[in-house]
XYZ file of N, CA and C in Angstrom:
873
model
N -27.194 118.251 -62.976
C -26.006 117.793 -63.775
C -25.173 119.277 -64.280
N -25.928 120.335 -63.942
C -25.302 121.359 -64.412
C -25.689 121.785 -65.744
N -25.557 122.758 -65.843
C -25.976 123.308 -67.352
C -25.317 122.324 -68.668
N -25.895 121.906 -69.488
C -25.712 120.965 -70.390
C -24.203 121.483 -71.231
N -24.040 122.828 -71.256
C -23.134 123.545 -72.164
C -21.589 123.129 -71.473
N -22.008 122.732 -70.313
C -20.457 122.775 -69.424
C -20.037 121.448 -69.580
N -18.855 121.164 -69.466
C -17.976 119.941 -69.442
C -16.421 119.823 -69.112
N -16.090 119.135 -68.318
C -14.629 119.068 -68.133
C -13.835 119.062 -69.317
N -14.488 118.177 -70.647
C -13.848 118.424 -71.924
C -13.020 119.742 -72.178
N -14.036 120.691 -71.797
C -13.807 122.120 -72.159
C -12.468 122.597 -71.588
N -11.841 122.009 -70.586
C -10.633 122.339 -69.672
C -9.665 121.445 -70.344
N -8.623 122.183 -70.798
C -7.446 121.692 -71.323
C -6.350 121.254 -70.226
N -5.740 120.619 -70.207
C -4.750 120.414 -69.143
C -5.316 120.307 -67.970
N -4.391 120.681 -66.917
C -5.088 120.784 -65.633
C -5.240 119.402 -65.235
N -4.552 118.474 -65.341
C -4.767 116.927 -65.049
C -4.726 116.708 -63.548
N -3.761 117.646 -62.977
C -3.918 117.106 -61.687
C -4.759 117.689 -60.565
N -5.379 118.791 -61.379
C -6.662 119.685 -60.795
C -7.661 118.709 -60.815
N -7.688 118.242 -61.680
C -9.039 117.367 -62.270
C -8.929 116.318 -61.281
N -7.697 115.706 -61.211
C -7.555 114.582 -60.184
C -8.046 115.007 -58.925
N -7.459 116.080 -58.242
C -7.808 116.424 -57.314
C -9.266 117.019 -57.062
N -10.105 117.485 -57.926
C -11.467 117.523 -57.900
C -12.268 116.010 -57.732
N -11.966 114.965 -58.514
C -12.063 113.706 -58.431
C -12.185 113.366 -56.850
N -11.011 113.384 -56.340
C -10.730 112.951 -55.463
C -11.660 113.397 -54.188
N -11.683 114.983 -54.246
C -12.441 115.501 -53.468
C -13.884 115.236 -53.475
N -14.574 115.011 -54.605
C -16.132 114.954 -54.590
C -16.228 113.520 -54.152
N -15.104 112.760 -54.696
C -15.568 110.983 -54.488
C -15.543 110.638 -52.596
N -14.588 111.271 -52.150
C -14.123 111.347 -50.568
C -14.893 112.413 -49.792
N -15.601 113.368 -50.351
C -16.141 114.263 -49.345
C -15.091 115.213 -48.859
N -14.094 115.395 -49.448
C -12.779 116.237 -49.062
C -12.978 117.564 -49.539
N -12.556 118.440 -48.419
C -12.729 119.938 -48.861
C -11.299 119.865 -49.487
N -11.278 121.468 -50.415
C -10.476 121.539 -51.515
C -10.282 122.805 -51.575
N -8.816 123.471 -51.508
C -8.720 124.884 -51.988
C -7.478 125.000 -53.081
N -7.669 125.835 -54.333
C -7.216 126.068 -55.629
C -6.563 127.070 -55.237
N -5.008 127.457 -55.279
C -4.579 128.801 -55.628
C -3.679 128.814 -56.543
N -3.759 129.908 -57.248
C -3.299 130.106 -58.656
C -3.440 131.536 -58.984
N -2.546 131.975 -59.896
C -2.862 133.606 -60.536
C -4.094 133.681 -61.289
N -4.778 134.950 -61.657
C -5.928 135.027 -62.315
C -5.852 134.635 -63.656
N -6.884 133.890 -64.107
C -6.767 133.455 -65.259
C -6.440 131.972 -65.537
N -6.039 131.515 -64.510
C -5.362 130.022 -64.659
C -6.519 129.060 -64.720
N -7.774 129.342 -64.656
C -8.514 128.487 -64.703
C -9.438 127.825 -63.603
N -9.002 128.264 -62.102
C -9.877 128.070 -61.061
C -11.458 128.094 -60.958
N -11.899 129.053 -61.621
C -13.441 129.225 -61.415
C -14.102 128.220 -62.448
N -13.387 128.322 -63.789
C -13.717 127.401 -64.830
C -13.899 125.952 -64.141
N -12.952 125.615 -63.598
C -12.889 124.111 -63.208
C -13.941 123.958 -61.875
N -14.235 124.861 -60.985
C -15.214 124.764 -60.061
C -16.738 124.845 -60.723
N -16.825 125.416 -61.661
C -18.324 125.658 -62.342
C -18.703 124.572 -63.045
N -17.531 123.520 -63.375
C -17.985 122.332 -63.799
C -18.111 121.237 -62.896
N -18.087 121.385 -61.704
C -18.138 120.371 -60.758
C -19.770 119.781 -60.641
N -20.524 120.524 -60.644
C -21.942 119.691 -60.720
C -22.230 118.953 -61.742
N -21.653 118.833 -63.093
C -21.514 117.492 -63.972
C -20.962 116.720 -63.660
N -20.313 116.502 -62.407
C -19.475 115.341 -62.043
C -20.311 114.714 -60.546
N -21.256 115.478 -59.743
C -21.750 115.133 -58.566
C -22.388 113.624 -58.697
N -22.179 112.840 -57.799
C -22.889 111.476 -57.846
C -24.338 111.663 -57.652
N -25.070 110.668 -57.644
C -26.684 110.509 -57.242
C -26.800 110.635 -55.596
N -27.616 111.220 -55.136
C -27.858 111.547 -53.773
C -28.880 110.311 -53.521
N -28.409 109.475 -52.384
C -29.235 108.506 -51.781
C -30.722 109.099 -51.069
N -31.560 108.102 -51.069
C -33.152 108.732 -50.607
C -33.025 109.320 -49.299
N -32.056 109.007 -48.384
C -32.033 109.472 -47.189
C -31.334 111.044 -47.059
N -30.191 111.348 -48.165
C -29.794 112.357 -48.521
C -30.657 113.705 -49.055
N -31.512 112.840 -50.053
C -32.764 113.693 -50.740
C -33.750 113.978 -49.396
N -34.160 113.295 -48.470
C -34.859 113.540 -47.752
C -34.382 115.052 -46.847
N -33.323 114.687 -46.121
C -32.485 115.714 -45.424
C -32.534 116.898 -46.168
N -31.908 117.070 -47.322
C -31.519 118.199 -48.086
C -33.052 118.903 -48.362
N -34.083 118.045 -48.649
C -35.334 118.570 -48.924
C -36.073 119.146 -47.799
N -35.898 118.658 -46.657
C -36.340 119.228 -45.487
C -35.960 120.654 -45.241
N -34.600 120.734 -45.441
C -33.950 121.840 -45.246
C -34.638 123.427 -46.208
N -34.839 122.709 -47.444
C -35.383 123.900 -48.308
C -36.385 123.837 -48.005
N -37.597 122.905 -47.309
C -38.953 123.097 -46.963
C -39.044 124.181 -45.970
N -38.033 123.990 -44.857
C -37.927 125.061 -43.938
C -37.721 126.304 -44.581
N -36.784 126.658 -45.468
C -36.766 127.773 -46.099
C -37.769 128.475 -47.216
N -38.781 127.356 -47.195
C -39.717 127.972 -48.219
C -39.357 127.770 -49.892
N -38.201 126.822 -50.076
C -37.934 126.742 -51.444
C -38.403 125.567 -52.269
N -39.133 125.068 -51.462
C -39.543 124.020 -52.337
C -41.134 124.246 -52.890
N -41.821 123.591 -54.071
C -43.014 124.002 -54.483
C -43.688 122.961 -55.440
N -44.992 123.276 -55.774
C -45.397 122.017 -56.478
C -44.338 121.608 -57.743
N -43.779 122.227 -58.310
C -43.092 121.934 -59.323
C -41.581 121.376 -58.939
N -41.199 121.519 -57.799
C -40.134 121.089 -57.321
C -40.241 120.495 -55.832
N -41.246 119.604 -55.615
C -41.278 119.239 -53.884
C -40.531 118.461 -53.393
N -39.258 118.204 -54.079
C -38.195 117.223 -53.582
C -36.962 117.748 -54.116
N -35.709 117.672 -53.340
C -34.342 117.862 -53.952
C -33.982 116.872 -54.184
N -33.398 116.040 -55.690
C -33.191 115.134 -56.064
C -31.905 115.300 -56.555
N -31.074 116.455 -56.891
C -29.693 116.493 -57.124
C -28.856 117.282 -56.033
N -27.655 116.866 -55.970
C -26.854 117.409 -54.862
C -26.654 119.121 -55.107
N -26.704 119.744 -54.219
C -26.789 121.128 -53.963
C -25.384 121.861 -54.603
N -25.245 122.582 -55.312
C -24.038 123.499 -55.746
C -24.279 124.664 -55.407
N -23.541 125.628 -54.384
C -24.148 127.036 -54.079
C -22.847 127.835 -54.107
N -23.005 128.961 -54.681
C -21.944 129.889 -54.413
C -22.057 130.739 -53.402
N -20.924 131.051 -52.617
C -21.265 132.132 -51.581
C -20.674 133.400 -51.923
N -21.602 134.510 -51.671
C -21.061 135.587 -52.059
C -20.437 136.475 -51.227
N -19.250 137.607 -51.418
C -18.668 137.950 -50.399
C -19.227 138.837 -49.357
N -20.328 139.487 -49.904
C -21.215 140.247 -49.068
C -22.487 139.941 -48.039
N -22.423 138.269 -48.180
C -23.225 137.265 -47.326
C -22.777 137.760 -46.032
N -24.437 138.152 -44.941
C -23.771 138.148 -43.896
C -23.758 137.295 -43.096
N -23.549 136.973 -41.772
C -23.672 136.027 -40.830
C -24.974 134.935 -40.868
N -26.033 135.563 -40.891
C -27.304 135.386 -41.110
C -27.395 134.367 -42.036
N -27.199 135.132 -43.234
C -27.183 134.410 -44.477
C -26.460 133.146 -44.547
N -25.135 133.315 -44.012
C -24.234 131.911 -44.143
C -24.799 131.045 -43.060
N -24.859 131.232 -41.968
C -25.327 130.427 -40.818
C -26.783 129.889 -40.290
N -27.437 130.959 -40.946
C -29.121 131.006 -40.749
C -29.197 131.577 -39.424
N -30.463 132.359 -39.729
C -30.724 133.281 -38.112
C -32.209 133.785 -38.486
N -32.536 134.657 -37.819
C -33.860 135.460 -38.249
C -34.858 135.126 -36.462
N -35.696 135.795 -36.484
C -36.809 136.145 -35.012
C -36.912 134.427 -35.229
N -37.557 133.628 -36.073
C -37.637 132.323 -36.390
C -36.983 131.781 -37.030
N -35.736 131.260 -36.703
C -34.441 131.001 -37.490
C -34.799 129.919 -38.674
N -34.154 130.413 -39.755
C -33.952 130.000 -41.077
C -32.785 129.322 -41.424
N -32.637 128.233 -42.033
C -31.698 127.673 -42.406
C -30.503 128.436 -43.383
N -29.434 128.814 -43.372
C -28.535 129.411 -44.213
C -27.887 128.491 -45.185
N -26.987 129.482 -46.004
C -26.078 128.997 -46.853
C -25.531 127.469 -46.622
N -25.075 127.698 -45.610
C -24.187 126.104 -45.336
C -25.159 124.950 -45.033
N -26.333 125.433 -44.889
C -27.391 124.066 -44.783
C -28.284 123.911 -45.707
N -28.537 124.694 -46.617
C -29.030 124.612 -47.706
C -28.153 124.158 -49.058
N -26.802 124.036 -48.798
C -25.838 123.283 -49.321
C -25.556 121.700 -48.974
N -26.110 121.468 -47.841
C -26.006 120.242 -47.100
C -26.054 119.114 -48.025
N -25.525 118.029 -47.986
C -24.675 116.936 -49.008
C -24.311 117.457 -50.243
N -24.191 118.642 -50.549
C -23.637 119.247 -51.581
C -22.538 119.864 -51.665
N -21.904 120.655 -52.473
C -20.756 121.594 -52.807
C -20.930 123.092 -52.422
N -20.266 123.558 -51.498
C -20.225 125.100 -51.167
C -18.815 125.771 -51.908
N -19.110 126.528 -52.955
C -17.840 127.130 -53.622
C -18.049 128.604 -53.123
N -16.267 128.973 -52.824
C -16.239 130.264 -52.568
C -15.159 130.654 -53.310
N -15.350 131.636 -54.309
C -14.313 132.142 -55.265
C -13.750 133.417 -54.570
N -12.632 133.633 -54.875
C -11.666 134.861 -54.271
C -11.882 134.539 -52.864
N -11.385 133.140 -52.278
C -11.582 132.897 -50.845
C -11.213 133.793 -49.842
N -9.696 134.248 -50.568
C -9.222 135.164 -49.204
C -9.354 136.623 -49.430
N -10.458 136.964 -50.178
C -11.096 138.202 -50.202
C -12.193 138.348 -49.096
N -12.737 137.274 -48.635
C -13.778 137.383 -47.644
C -12.926 137.897 -46.406
N -13.857 138.640 -45.640
C -13.639 138.617 -44.336
C -13.064 137.548 -43.750
N -11.968 137.862 -42.665
C -11.829 136.542 -41.808
C -12.679 136.283 -40.840
N -13.659 137.260 -40.586
C -14.948 136.917 -39.700
C -15.838 135.640 -40.306
N -15.980 135.976 -41.570
C -16.797 135.326 -42.667
C -16.138 133.766 -42.714
N -14.865 133.854 -42.822
C -14.304 132.543 -43.301
C -14.190 131.731 -41.900
N -14.072 132.280 -40.859
C -14.015 131.620 -39.476
C -15.490 130.890 -38.944
N -16.168 131.591 -39.551
C -17.951 130.989 -39.538
C -18.011 129.688 -39.852
N -16.983 129.179 -40.773
C -17.182 127.624 -41.462
C -16.431 126.759 -40.653
N -15.909 127.431 -39.562
C -14.843 126.343 -38.927
C -15.603 125.216 -37.980
N -16.343 125.506 -37.232
C -17.254 124.884 -36.559
C -18.199 123.938 -37.211
N -19.047 124.464 -38.017
C -19.965 123.617 -39.233
C -18.994 122.695 -39.891
N -17.764 122.838 -40.526
C -17.032 122.151 -40.894
C -16.681 120.704 -40.106
N -16.700 120.830 -39.091
C -16.157 119.873 -38.063
C -17.335 119.116 -37.616
N -18.250 119.766 -37.366
C -19.587 118.951 -36.420
C -20.670 118.721 -37.489
N -20.273 119.479 -38.777
C -21.368 118.853 -39.822
C -23.108 119.582 -39.403
N -22.947 120.339 -38.717
C -24.286 120.829 -38.352
C -24.260 122.367 -37.694
N -25.019 122.950 -37.685
C -25.345 124.502 -37.321
C -26.177 124.517 -36.302
N -25.734 125.118 -34.834
C -26.741 125.435 -34.058
C -27.227 127.025 -33.332
N -28.064 127.037 -33.565
C -28.844 128.824 -33.553
C -29.540 128.789 -31.790
N -29.390 129.500 -31.313
C -30.287 129.814 -29.940
C -31.119 131.193 -30.117
N -32.190 130.896 -29.989
C -33.104 132.097 -29.961
C -34.195 131.860 -28.927
N -34.385 133.132 -27.986
C -35.196 133.158 -26.833
C -35.196 131.611 -26.283
N -34.010 131.222 -25.871
C -33.675 130.484 -25.137
C -34.235 128.831 -25.689
N -34.250 128.898 -26.848
C -34.838 127.577 -27.531
C -33.750 127.355 -28.667
N -33.158 125.861 -28.719
C -32.286 125.835 -29.684
C -32.392 125.221 -31.159
N -31.909 125.712 -31.818
C -32.343 125.309 -33.321
C -31.505 124.630 -34.233
N -31.309 123.351 -34.438
C -30.005 122.681 -35.161
C -30.542 122.258 -36.710
N -29.460 122.939 -37.704
C -29.629 122.561 -38.852
C -28.779 121.447 -39.205
N -28.646 120.593 -40.442
C -27.520 120.133 -40.744
C -26.689 121.184 -41.714
N -25.330 120.683 -41.693
C -24.405 121.463 -42.316
C -23.261 120.584 -43.170
N -23.519 119.580 -43.703
C -22.904 118.478 -44.049
C -22.451 118.687 -45.554
N -21.579 119.759 -45.659
C -21.281 120.319 -47.125
C -19.534 119.847 -47.427
N -19.163 119.867 -48.607
C -18.045 120.063 -48.873
C -17.465 121.431 -49.590
N -16.499 121.900 -48.992
C -16.132 123.371 -49.129
C -15.289 123.053 -50.496
N -15.578 123.918 -51.536
C -14.360 123.971 -52.828
C -14.114 125.532 -52.601
N -12.828 125.995 -52.602
C -12.483 127.152 -52.706
C -11.308 127.811 -53.757
N -11.439 128.787 -54.097
C -10.242 129.293 -54.971
C -9.603 130.168 -54.597
N -8.380 130.796 -54.604
C -8.093 131.850 -54.180
C -6.550 132.317 -55.008
N -6.514 133.650 -54.941
C -5.189 133.904 -55.635
C -4.167 133.705 -54.431
N -2.888 134.019 -55.018
C -1.732 133.496 -54.020
C -1.386 134.731 -52.985
N -1.843 136.012 -53.528
C -1.431 136.927 -52.892
C -2.512 138.074 -53.301
N -2.181 139.274 -52.788
C -3.084 140.449 -53.201
C -3.429 140.878 -54.432
N -2.219 140.990 -54.967
C -2.061 141.493 -56.278
C -2.583 140.168 -57.435
N -2.313 138.856 -56.691
C -2.543 137.498 -57.567
C -1.356 137.125 -58.344
N -0.245 137.941 -58.588
C 0.685 137.224 -59.437
C 1.860 136.591 -58.630
N 1.866 136.043 -57.126
C 2.914 135.730 -56.693
C 3.305 134.558 -57.275
N 4.481 133.843 -57.673
C 4.951 132.840 -58.319
C 4.466 132.961 -59.888
N 3.745 133.637 -60.396
C 3.603 133.612 -61.783
C 4.379 133.803 -62.962
N 4.733 132.998 -63.721
C 5.698 133.305 -64.650
C 5.645 134.437 -65.669
N 4.363 134.695 -65.641
C 3.946 135.640 -66.605
C 4.151 137.153 -66.319
N 3.756 137.223 -65.096
C 3.691 138.532 -64.214
C 4.392 138.837 -63.156
N 4.896 140.016 -62.885
C 5.723 140.344 -61.429
C 4.881 140.570 -60.433
N 4.886 139.757 -59.096
C 3.927 140.226 -58.236
C 4.527 141.681 -57.625
N 3.632 142.609 -57.403
C 4.075 143.946 -56.963
C 3.627 143.815 -55.276
N 3.389 142.730 -54.608
C 3.330 143.045 -53.347
C 4.289 142.729 -52.164
N 4.116 143.474 -51.334
C 5.604 143.223 -50.240
C 5.309 142.017 -49.453
N 6.160 141.584 -48.577
C 6.376 140.716 -47.856
C 5.100 140.687 -46.676
N 4.885 141.747 -46.136
C 4.150 142.156 -45.166
C 2.337 142.040 -45.789
N 2.468 142.560 -46.835
C 1.236 142.537 -47.540
C 0.880 140.918 -48.028
N 1.680 140.388 -48.419
C 1.283 138.951 -48.518
C 0.784 138.231 -47.210
N 1.898 138.614 -46.232
C 1.389 137.727 -44.990
C 0.071 138.248 -44.381
N -0.258 139.576 -44.284
C -1.668 139.977 -44.403
C -2.696 139.288 -44.981
N -2.614 139.348 -46.386
C -3.348 138.666 -47.192
C -3.615 137.093 -46.606
N -2.792 136.272 -46.306
C -2.800 135.033 -46.207
C -3.484 134.843 -44.992
N -3.325 135.416 -43.854
C -3.731 135.561 -42.615
C -5.315 135.648 -42.344
N -5.733 135.707 -43.309
C -7.054 135.718 -43.259
C -7.771 134.444 -43.168
N -7.038 133.353 -43.498
C -7.382 131.884 -43.497
C -6.438 131.430 -42.196
N -7.192 131.252 -41.036
C -6.211 130.736 -39.602
C -5.981 129.431 -39.925
N -4.865 129.191 -39.019
C -4.374 127.670 -38.811
C -5.259 126.721 -38.592
N -6.132 126.900 -37.607
C -7.258 125.846 -37.273
C -8.234 125.530 -38.658
N -8.521 126.633 -39.071
C -9.657 126.430 -40.375
C -8.659 125.875 -41.716
N -7.332 126.320 -41.529
C -6.688 125.599 -42.743
C -6.534 124.152 -42.652
N -6.447 123.610 -41.021
C -6.052 122.405 -41.072
C -7.372 121.651 -40.983
N -8.489 122.052 -41.481
C -10.157 121.593 -41.800
C -10.107 121.465 -43.050
N -9.294 121.937 -43.782
C -9.209 121.928 -45.339
C -8.344 120.672 -45.945
N -8.777 119.806 -46.472
C -8.068 118.513 -46.755
C -6.883 118.492 -47.843
N -7.179 119.361 -48.659
C -6.108 119.596 -49.974
C -5.975 121.006 -50.258
N -4.868 121.278 -50.676
C -4.593 122.661 -51.292
C -3.779 122.244 -52.561
N -4.262 122.750 -53.675
C -3.326 122.330 -54.796
C -3.018 123.702 -55.727
N -1.850 123.973 -56.268
C -1.776 124.984 -57.101
C -2.164 124.797 -58.696
N -2.943 125.919 -59.205
C -3.627 125.893 -60.356
C -2.337 126.679 -61.384
N -1.485 126.167 -61.977
C -0.897 127.155 -62.618
C -1.464 127.578 -64.446
N -0.567 128.397 -65.354
C -1.449 128.395 -66.594
C -0.606 127.098 -67.352
N -1.766 126.857 -68.337
C -1.632 125.723 -68.920
C -0.806 125.772 -70.251
N 0.500 124.959 -70.184
C 1.381 125.205 -71.488
C 0.756 125.291 -72.990
N 1.066 125.304 -73.860
C 0.599 125.428 -75.201
C 0.195 124.043 -75.689
N 1.074 123.342 -75.377
C 0.731 122.053 -75.835
C -0.347 121.455 -75.223
N -0.732 121.719 -73.880
C -1.878 121.039 -73.351
C -3.015 122.025 -73.921
N -2.729 123.091 -73.851
C -3.817 123.940 -74.607
C -4.389 123.675 -75.883
N -3.491 123.310 -76.897
C -4.071 122.927 -77.930
C -4.243 121.326 -78.403
N -3.775 120.393 -77.380
C -4.024 119.064 -77.551
C -5.431 118.657 -77.212
N -5.744 117.299 -77.928
C -6.973 116.747 -77.851
C -7.404 115.793 -76.606
N -6.290 115.449 -75.691
C -6.387 114.378 -74.655
C -6.908 115.131 -73.345
N -8.134 115.051 -72.886
C -8.562 115.793 -71.769
C -9.738 114.800 -71.304
N -9.722 114.943 -69.818
C -10.836 113.977 -68.997
C -12.123 114.786 -69.323
N -12.919 114.214 -69.828
C -14.445 114.747 -69.510
C -15.479 114.393 -68.034
N -16.415 115.259 -68.087
C -17.105 115.116 -67.028
C -17.731 113.285 -66.889
N -18.246 113.133 -68.086
C -18.478 111.624 -67.967
C -17.628 110.417 -67.285
N -16.286 110.373 -67.719
C -15.547 109.631 -67.162
C -14.948 109.676 -65.887
N -15.089 111.303 -65.151
C -14.876 111.669 -63.856
C -15.845 111.149 -63.275
N -17.197 111.420 -63.609
C -18.389 111.085 -62.830
C -18.520 109.709 -62.718
N -18.204 108.625 -63.610
C -17.780 107.129 -63.628
C -17.286 106.701 -62.329
N -15.785 107.396 -61.930
C -14.952 106.796 -61.392
C -15.241 107.271 -60.186
N -16.170 108.672 -60.071
C -16.743 108.934 -58.459
C -17.499 108.009 -58.186
N -18.385 107.345 -58.815
C -19.415 106.661 -58.578
C -18.815 105.104 -58.102
N -17.840 104.544 -58.855
C -17.063 103.399 -58.479
C -16.399 103.557 -57.137
N -15.922 105.062 -56.657
C -15.243 105.264 -55.451
C -16.333 105.522 -54.472
N -17.333 106.200 -54.548
C -18.556 106.025 -53.735
C -19.196 104.635 -53.154
N -19.277 103.580 -54.101
C -19.806 102.626 -53.917
C -18.763 101.652 -53.145
N -17.202 101.842 -53.263
C -16.366 101.363 -52.495
C -16.603 101.865 -51.107
N -16.660 102.967 -50.758
C -16.962 103.705 -49.511
C -18.071 103.141 -48.963
N -19.149 103.351 -49.791
C -20.584 102.519 -48.831
C -20.510 101.043 -48.485
N -19.578 100.304 -49.127
C -19.327 99.121 -48.682
C -18.565 99.184 -47.311
N -17.333 99.776 -47.351
C -16.455 99.643 -46.467
C -17.116 100.447 -45.239
N -18.098 101.212 -45.303
C -18.581 101.704 -44.137
C -20.211 101.117 -43.711
N -20.555 100.174 -44.393
C -21.828 99.615 -44.225
C -22.520 99.571 -43.268
N -21.698 99.316 -41.863
C -21.949 99.188 -40.735
C -21.667 100.315 -39.765
N -21.577 101.403 -40.316
C -21.357 102.780 -39.791
C -22.452 103.873 -40.186
N -22.683 105.077 -39.708
C -23.804 105.897 -39.967
C -22.996 107.004 -40.848
N -22.080 106.724 -41.678
C -21.576 107.808 -42.381
C -21.187 106.913 -43.571
N -20.399 107.630 -44.847
C -20.516 106.562 -46.554
C -19.092 107.440 -46.641
N -18.528 108.472 -46.172
C -17.365 109.091 -47.338
C -16.194 108.913 -46.150
N -14.817 109.030 -47.060
C -13.679 108.728 -46.358
C -13.313 110.062 -45.290
N -13.980 111.251 -45.843
C -13.656 112.305 -45.069
C -14.372 112.538 -43.677
N -15.366 111.505 -43.571
C -15.895 111.613 -42.015
C -15.600 110.572 -41.006
N -14.513 109.879 -41.256
C -13.694 109.126 -40.513
C -13.147 109.852 -39.211
N -13.135 109.114 -38.189
C -12.435 109.866 -36.761
C -11.403 108.869 -36.688
N -10.512 109.328 -35.654
C -9.527 108.364 -35.481
C -9.372 106.869 -35.456
N -10.637 106.774 -34.593
C -10.834 105.382 -34.345
C -11.309 104.717 -35.656
N -11.846 105.122 -36.600
C -12.182 104.796 -37.918
C -10.724 104.477 -38.689
N -10.048 105.490 -38.394
C -8.644 105.478 -39.151
C -7.728 104.297 -38.787
N -7.995 103.854 -37.747
C -7.104 102.837 -36.989
C -7.479 101.667 -37.745
N -8.907 101.861 -37.585
C -9.504 100.261 -38.246
C -9.345 100.142 -39.829
N -9.462 101.248 -40.526
C -9.604 101.191 -41.907
C -8.304 101.362 -42.841
N -7.679 102.264 -42.243
C -6.080 102.621 -42.614
C -4.972 102.049 -42.155
N -4.939 101.065 -42.005
C -3.726 100.371 -41.186
C -2.604 100.530 -42.023
N -1.350 100.523 -41.384
C -0.059 100.806 -42.379
C 0.678 99.471 -42.154
N 1.436 99.169 -43.219
C 2.610 98.273 -43.149
C 3.798 98.879 -42.610
N 4.826 98.172 -42.426
C 5.657 98.581 -41.626
C 6.675 99.748 -42.596
N 6.783 99.402 -43.775
C 7.343 100.289 -44.625
C 6.659 101.808 -44.659
N 5.232 101.687 -44.977
C 4.190 102.683 -44.688
C 4.307 103.990 -43.529
N 4.528 102.986 -42.335
C 4.551 103.645 -41.199
C 5.894 104.245 -40.998
N 6.909 103.778 -41.248
C 8.345 104.342 -41.339
C 8.185 105.776 -42.392
N 7.529 105.687 -43.723
C 7.518 106.800 -44.599
C 6.710 107.902 -43.641
N 5.631 107.495 -42.746
C 4.510 108.599 -42.665
C 5.253 109.029 -41.231
N 6.427 108.254 -40.585
C 7.026 108.757 -39.335
C 7.779 109.731 -39.909
N 8.530 109.686 -41.014
C 9.660 110.417 -41.360
C 8.851 111.877 -41.651
N 7.720 111.767 -42.736
C 7.009 113.048 -42.968
C 6.424 113.766 -41.875
N 5.901 113.319 -40.714
C 5.376 113.615 -39.322
C 6.311 114.550 -38.868
N 7.632 113.936 -38.722
C 8.763 114.645 -37.880
C 9.527 115.991 -39.135
N 9.707 115.238 -40.259
C 10.171 116.601 -41.312
C 9.253 117.946 -41.379
N 7.887 117.450 -41.396
C 7.098 118.690 -41.496
C 6.413 118.958 -40.845
N 6.667 118.695 -39.565
C 6.313 118.996 -37.951
C 4.606 119.022 -38.470
N 4.278 118.041 -38.699
C 2.586 117.921 -38.947
C 1.974 117.930 -37.496
N 0.742 118.436 -37.828
C -0.137 118.378 -36.312
C -0.729 116.629 -36.462
N -1.360 116.487 -35.608
C -2.133 115.038 -35.169
C -3.206 114.906 -36.084
N -3.772 116.388 -36.440
C -5.052 116.472 -37.443
C -4.828 116.362 -38.843
N -3.672 116.826 -38.875
C -2.961 117.146 -40.712
C -2.329 115.431 -40.752
N -1.925 114.802 -39.916
C -1.325 113.383 -39.928
C -2.719 112.509 -40.435
N -3.825 113.028 -39.643
C -4.890 111.995 -39.831
C -5.694 112.268 -41.148
N -5.786 113.340 -41.853
C -6.371 114.057 -42.693
C -5.425 113.474 -43.912
N -4.360 113.108 -43.855
C -3.325 112.386 -44.924
C -3.888 111.138 -44.969
N -3.901 110.158 -44.018
C -4.295 108.906 -44.098
C -5.752 108.706 -44.512
N -6.430 109.718 -44.335
C -8.036 109.597 -45.173
C -8.151 109.776 -46.472
N -7.323 110.822 -46.697
C -6.878 111.417 -47.837
C -6.517 110.159 -49.088
N -5.438 109.599 -48.562
C -4.845 108.421 -49.011
C -5.642 107.181 -49.228
């Protein structure tokens, strides 16, 4: 559940960000938080382990098998019982991320299967590193070929990322002036390609907390957030009981037609949004799954 000293009650304000995190964890949706330095993005992410739902026996077995292959189990820790939360470093090699070696071993995206992969300063990673996530996020597995043999490891993780809005970090900040040129901003943001961006379900802005929220008492704690996630997970397990998955994020187009049927009013609303914002079919379906 994360260090006992960490709790979302420590995070004043940021109600929208907390709501987005609950939704991401409950439904297995990837999330990108964008905001200036010091607004609390990393602080929010570091508390996610305190709200992760219990693993099912099947998930424990799958994740434990990955850790066993990597030699990370011991007599003191013979099985993985809590969802992994791992932070990817900017110096990670392709082999460290994807897995590899002469006798291929699982990488970070497999070690965090059934859990959360956190990438801080997301757009400071090389574009090549970021692009490595694209196929595993879609297929929930990674395939490595060595000496004409194929090795497949699970990679069913949820991506939580945090990024500054520009290179200097202060684009749109009310307290500091951005020093980046338009070209620098475009170059910085181009590290996140369109295809990968479409695989991220939610993107939220994290702004500075005002004085009233900072000094107030009202705030959501980890216990309440985790309770809501448990309820949402149970609803999804019942919804998808006849299928081989149990979170909204894993629905494909056929499942969306079955479980996300819209009334006439809702269809008109989505038609208007689709045309107004030039949504791609993938983004349209993402919105329905998230809703």
